[in-house]
């Protein structure tokens, strides 16, 4: 009787512990984000430039600004919370999840970001960058810069 109880108890423990394990799916094909040179980490996406860049799907130019610190922690149009340390951006029409490369035309520094919000709603501006992304392209001092935006991938 004790042995039967021990087996049942062991089975229940293993059954519940199995529910705590993360679900991992394997595929022979790379995910679209990996094709664009994006890998994920525990905190969120990390953007890495690849040696061989695919030609952009679309390119446009304009002015870029960046989010003020007061927006940190607020909900974006996509429902995510804005995190000033993440590599994200706002665009008026690109679908959420679109990966874009934003290049400061004055110094040729670029950053790869993911669109997760709507905006900017100021005439002539084409993109709003997160604080971290703005730091990467050295625009904190000027606040608004001329940029070239390359669309690298659209969400599935």
PDB file of C-alpha atoms in Angstrom:
ATOM      1  CA  UNK A   1       0.000   0.000   0.000  1.00  0.00           C
ATOM      2  CA  UNK A   2       2.811   2.409   0.889  1.00  0.00           C
ATOM      3  CA  UNK A   3       4.593   1.648  -2.390  1.00  0.00           C
ATOM      4  CA  UNK A   4       1.460   2.336  -4.434  1.00  0.00           C
ATOM      5  CA  UNK A   5       0.967   5.642  -2.593  1.00  0.00           C
ATOM      6  CA  UNK A   6       4.620   6.593  -3.227  1.00  0.00           C
ATOM      7  CA  UNK A   7       4.229   5.911  -6.971  1.00  0.00           C
ATOM      8  CA  UNK A   8       1.060   7.991  -7.150  1.00  0.00           C
ATOM      9  CA  UNK A   9       2.693  10.815  -5.224  1.00  0.00           C
ATOM     10  CA  UNK A  10       5.766  10.707  -7.469  1.00  0.00           C
ATOM     11  CA  UNK A  11       3.572  10.723 -10.565  1.00  0.00           C
ATOM     12  CA  UNK A  12       1.619  13.765  -9.319  1.00  0.00           C
ATOM     13  CA  UNK A  13       4.798  15.676  -8.467  1.00  0.00           C
ATOM     14  CA  UNK A  14       6.295  14.982 -11.896  1.00  0.00           C
ATOM     15  CA  UNK A  15       3.010  15.834 -13.595  1.00  0.00           C
ATOM     16  CA  UNK A  16       2.798  19.254 -11.920  1.00  0.00           C
ATOM     17  CA  UNK A  17       6.496  19.997 -12.380  1.00  0.00           C
ATOM     18  CA  UNK A  18       6.131  19.262 -16.095  1.00  0.00           C
ATOM     19  CA  UNK A  19       3.585  22.095 -16.288  1.00  0.00           C
ATOM     20  CA  UNK A  20       6.226  24.507 -14.960  1.00  0.00           C
ATOM     21  CA  UNK A  21       8.710  23.725 -17.719  1.00  0.00           C
ATOM     22  CA  UNK A  22       8.846  26.167 -20.633  1.00  0.00           C
ATOM     23  CA  UNK A  23       7.435  24.978 -23.922  1.00  0.00           C
ATOM     24  CA  UNK A  24      10.195  24.681 -26.518  1.00  0.00           C
ATOM     25  CA  UNK A  25       9.384  24.142 -30.149  1.00  0.00           C
ATOM     26  CA  UNK A  26      11.984  23.227 -32.670  1.00  0.00           C
ATOM     27  CA  UNK A  27      11.893  24.041 -36.344  1.00  0.00           C
ATOM     28  CA  UNK A  28      14.367  23.517 -39.135  1.00  0.00           C
ATOM     29  CA  UNK A  29      13.587  26.971 -40.555  1.00  0.00           C
ATOM     30  CA  UNK A  30      14.755  30.160 -38.840  1.00  0.00           C
ATOM     31  CA  UNK A  31      12.122  32.441 -37.388  1.00  0.00           C
ATOM     32  CA  UNK A  32      11.535  35.690 -39.323  1.00  0.00           C
ATOM     33  CA  UNK A  33      13.167  37.700 -36.545  1.00  0.00           C
ATOM     34  CA  UNK A  34      16.320  35.569 -36.745  1.00  0.00           C
ATOM     35  CA  UNK A  35      16.401  36.082 -40.509  1.00  0.00           C
ATOM     36  CA  UNK A  36      16.517  39.818 -39.833  1.00  0.00           C
ATOM     37  CA  UNK A  37      19.456  39.399 -37.429  1.00  0.00           C
ATOM     38  CA  UNK A  38      17.450  39.505 -34.212  1.00  0.00           C
ATOM     39  CA  UNK A  39      17.921  37.060 -31.398  1.00  0.00           C
ATOM     40  CA  UNK A  40      15.893  36.975 -28.233  1.00  0.00           C
ATOM     41  CA  UNK A  41      17.010  37.095 -24.621  1.00  0.00           C
ATOM     42  CA  UNK A  42      15.212  36.788 -21.316  1.00  0.00           C
ATOM     43  CA  UNK A  43      14.656  40.563 -21.170  1.00  0.00           C
ATOM     44  CA  UNK A  44      13.498  41.010 -24.746  1.00  0.00           C
ATOM     45  CA  UNK A  45      14.860  41.226 -28.235  1.00  0.00           C
ATOM     46  CA  UNK A  46      18.513  41.973 -28.755  1.00  0.00           C
ATOM     47  CA  UNK A  47      19.394  43.379 -32.121  1.00  0.00           C
ATOM     48  CA  UNK A  48      22.569  42.279 -33.819  1.00  0.00           C
ATOM     49  CA  UNK A  49      23.728  43.396 -37.223  1.00  0.00           C
ATOM     50  CA  UNK A  50      24.608  40.561 -39.528  1.00  0.00           C
ATOM     51  CA  UNK A  51      27.649  40.486 -41.795  1.00  0.00           C
ATOM     52  CA  UNK A  52      25.485  40.129 -44.908  1.00  0.00           C
ATOM     53  CA  UNK A  53      22.568  42.501 -44.809  1.00  0.00           C
ATOM     54  CA  UNK A  54      19.624  41.744 -47.059  1.00  0.00           C
ATOM     55  CA  UNK A  55      18.418  44.645 -49.177  1.00  0.00           C
ATOM     56  CA  UNK A  56      15.706  46.679 -47.422  1.00  0.00           C
ATOM     57  CA  UNK A  57      12.091  46.018 -48.340  1.00  0.00           C
ATOM     58  CA  UNK A  58      11.380  49.757 -48.292  1.00  0.00           C
ATOM     59  CA  UNK A  59      13.395  52.930 -47.585  1.00  0.00           C
ATOM     60  CA  UNK A  60      12.246  56.414 -46.626  1.00  0.00           C
ATOM     61  CA  UNK A  61      13.765  59.549 -45.096  1.00  0.00           C
ATOM     62  CA  UNK A  62      12.621  62.225 -42.686  1.00  0.00           C
ATOM     63  CA  UNK A  63      13.176  63.447 -39.166  1.00  0.00           C
ATOM     64  CA  UNK A  64      13.339  61.335 -36.026  1.00  0.00           C
ATOM     65  CA  UNK A  65      12.708  62.266 -32.423  1.00  0.00           C
ATOM     66  CA  UNK A  66      12.733  60.168 -29.267  1.00  0.00           C
ATOM     67  CA  UNK A  67      10.433  59.447 -26.326  1.00  0.00           C
ATOM     68  CA  UNK A  68      10.761  61.568 -23.220  1.00  0.00           C
ATOM     69  CA  UNK A  69      11.488  59.709 -19.987  1.00  0.00           C
ATOM     70  CA  UNK A  70       7.963  60.465 -18.720  1.00  0.00           C
ATOM     71  CA  UNK A  71       6.579  57.771 -21.057  1.00  0.00           C
ATOM     72  CA  UNK A  72       8.647  54.984 -19.440  1.00  0.00           C
ATOM     73  CA  UNK A  73       6.280  52.302 -18.142  1.00  0.00           C
ATOM     74  CA  UNK A  74       3.223  53.599 -20.001  1.00  0.00           C
ATOM     75  CA  UNK A  75       1.239  51.457 -22.416  1.00  0.00           C
ATOM     76  CA  UNK A  76       2.056  51.750 -26.110  1.00  0.00           C
ATOM     77  CA  UNK A  77      -0.525  51.458 -28.896  1.00  0.00           C
ATOM     78  CA  UNK A  78       0.431  47.778 -29.296  1.00  0.00           C
ATOM     79  CA  UNK A  79      -0.406  47.110 -25.643  1.00  0.00           C
ATOM     80  CA  UNK A  80       3.211  46.658 -24.550  1.00  0.00           C
ATOM     81  CA  UNK A  81       4.671  48.822 -21.823  1.00  0.00           C
ATOM     82  CA  UNK A  82       7.214  51.337 -23.109  1.00  0.00           C
ATOM     83  CA  UNK A  83      10.680  50.550 -21.797  1.00  0.00           C
ATOM     84  CA  UNK A  84      13.254  53.243 -22.472  1.00  0.00           C
ATOM     85  CA  UNK A  85      16.024  50.609 -22.351  1.00  0.00           C
ATOM     86  CA  UNK A  86      14.532  48.497 -25.193  1.00  0.00           C
ATOM     87  CA  UNK A  87      15.280  48.990 -28.891  1.00  0.00           C
ATOM     88  CA  UNK A  88      11.802  50.024 -30.018  1.00  0.00           C
ATOM     89  CA  UNK A  89      10.169  52.751 -32.091  1.00  0.00           C
ATOM     90  CA  UNK A  90       6.896  54.380 -33.024  1.00  0.00           C
ATOM     91  CA  UNK A  91       5.690  54.790 -36.608  1.00  0.00           C
ATOM     92  CA  UNK A  92       2.344  56.044 -37.875  1.00  0.00           C
ATOM     93  CA  UNK A  93       1.528  53.218 -40.300  1.00  0.00           C
ATOM     94  CA  UNK A  94       4.038  50.344 -40.207  1.00  0.00           C
ATOM     95  CA  UNK A  95       2.572  47.189 -38.623  1.00  0.00           C
ATOM     96  CA  UNK A  96       3.538  46.397 -35.043  1.00  0.00           C
ATOM     97  CA  UNK A  97       6.500  44.036 -35.027  1.00  0.00           C
ATOM     98  CA  UNK A  98       8.071  45.516 -38.163  1.00  0.00           C
ATOM     99  CA  UNK A  99      11.864  45.595 -37.845  1.00  0.00           C
ATOM    100  CA  UNK A 100      13.515  48.751 -39.151  1.00  0.00           C
ATOM    101  CA  UNK A 101      17.027  50.127 -39.363  1.00  0.00           C
ATOM    102  CA  UNK A 102      17.247  53.832 -38.525  1.00  0.00           C
ATOM    103  CA  UNK A 103      20.404  55.673 -39.662  1.00  0.00           C
ATOM    104  CA  UNK A 104      21.423  59.127 -38.476  1.00  0.00           C
ATOM    105  CA  UNK A 105      22.419  60.789 -41.756  1.00  0.00           C
ATOM    106  CA  UNK A 106      24.734  63.259 -39.995  1.00  0.00           C
ATOM    107  CA  UNK A 107      27.071  60.636 -38.483  1.00  0.00           C
ATOM    108  CA  UNK A 108      26.032  57.427 -40.296  1.00  0.00           C
ATOM    109  CA  UNK A 109      25.323  55.623 -36.991  1.00  0.00           C
ATOM    110  CA  UNK A 110      22.420  53.216 -37.167  1.00  0.00           C
ATOM    111  CA  UNK A 111      20.240  51.127 -34.877  1.00  0.00           C
ATOM    112  CA  UNK A 112      17.832  48.278 -35.528  1.00  0.00           C
ATOM    113  CA  UNK A 113      14.504  48.621 -33.721  1.00  0.00           C
ATOM    114  CA  UNK A 114      11.068  47.017 -33.616  1.00  0.00           C
ATOM    115  CA  UNK A 115       7.902  49.084 -34.144  1.00  0.00           C
ATOM    116  CA  UNK A 116       5.577  48.757 -31.157  1.00  0.00           C
ATOM    117  CA  UNK A 117       3.801  52.117 -31.001  1.00  0.00           C
ATOM    118  CA  UNK A 118       2.074  54.763 -33.120  1.00  0.00           C
ATOM    119  CA  UNK A 119       3.492  58.204 -33.762  1.00  0.00           C
ATOM    120  CA  UNK A 120       5.135  60.625 -34.095  1.00  0.00           C
ATOM    121  CA  UNK A 121       2.285  63.015 -34.735  1.00  0.00           C
ATOM    122  CA  UNK A 122       4.434  66.018 -35.629  1.00  0.00           C
ATOM    123  CA  UNK A 123       4.639  67.099 -39.278  1.00  0.00           C
ATOM    124  CA  UNK A 124       7.850  65.984 -40.977  1.00  0.00           C
ATOM    125  CA  UNK A 125       8.782  63.376 -38.389  1.00  0.00           C
ATOM    126  CA  UNK A 126       8.754  59.771 -39.544  1.00  0.00           C
ATOM    127  CA  UNK A 127       9.817  57.843 -36.446  1.00  0.00           C
ATOM    128  CA  UNK A 128      10.091  58.168 -32.652  1.00  0.00           C
ATOM    129  CA  UNK A 129      12.895  56.128 -31.081  1.00  0.00           C
ATOM    130  CA  UNK A 130      13.171  54.756 -27.570  1.00  0.00           C
ATOM    131  CA  UNK A 131      15.763  56.431 -25.344  1.00  0.00           C
ATOM    132  CA  UNK A 132      18.232  53.530 -25.752  1.00  0.00           C
ATOM    133  CA  UNK A 133      17.898  53.586 -29.543  1.00  0.00           C
ATOM    134  CA  UNK A 134      18.340  57.370 -29.575  1.00  0.00           C
ATOM    135  CA  UNK A 135      21.554  57.015 -27.592  1.00  0.00           C
ATOM    136  CA  UNK A 136      22.884  54.504 -30.154  1.00  0.00           C
ATOM    137  CA  UNK A 137      22.596  57.039 -32.975  1.00  0.00           C
ATOM    138  CA  UNK A 138      23.820  59.997 -30.850  1.00  0.00           C
ATOM    139  CA  UNK A 139      20.680  62.113 -30.990  1.00  0.00           C
ATOM    140  CA  UNK A 140      20.113  62.868 -27.308  1.00  0.00           C
ATOM    141  CA  UNK A 141      21.657  66.339 -27.494  1.00  0.00           C
ATOM    142  CA  UNK A 142      19.937  67.470 -30.663  1.00  0.00           C
ATOM    143  CA  UNK A 143      16.578  65.826 -29.945  1.00  0.00           C
ATOM    144  CA  UNK A 144      15.539  65.730 -33.606  1.00  0.00           C
ATOM    145  CA  UNK A 145      17.720  64.435 -36.440  1.00  0.00           C
ATOM    146  CA  UNK A 146      17.502  63.590 -40.130  1.00  0.00           C
ATOM    147  CA  UNK A 147      17.290  59.846 -40.694  1.00  0.00           C
ATOM    148  CA  UNK A 148      17.062  57.189 -43.350  1.00  0.00           C
ATOM    149  CA  UNK A 149      14.751  54.320 -42.413  1.00  0.00           C
ATOM    150  CA  UNK A 150      15.139  50.880 -43.990  1.00  0.00           C
ATOM    151  CA  UNK A 151      12.356  48.335 -43.458  1.00  0.00           C
ATOM    152  CA  UNK A 152      14.133  45.007 -42.830  1.00  0.00           C
ATOM    153  CA  UNK A 153      11.168  42.730 -42.144  1.00  0.00           C
ATOM    154  CA  UNK A 154       7.434  42.787 -41.632  1.00  0.00           C
ATOM    155  CA  UNK A 155       5.717  40.628 -38.999  1.00  0.00           C
ATOM    156  CA  UNK A 156       4.212  37.321 -40.107  1.00  0.00           C
TER     157      UNK A 156
END
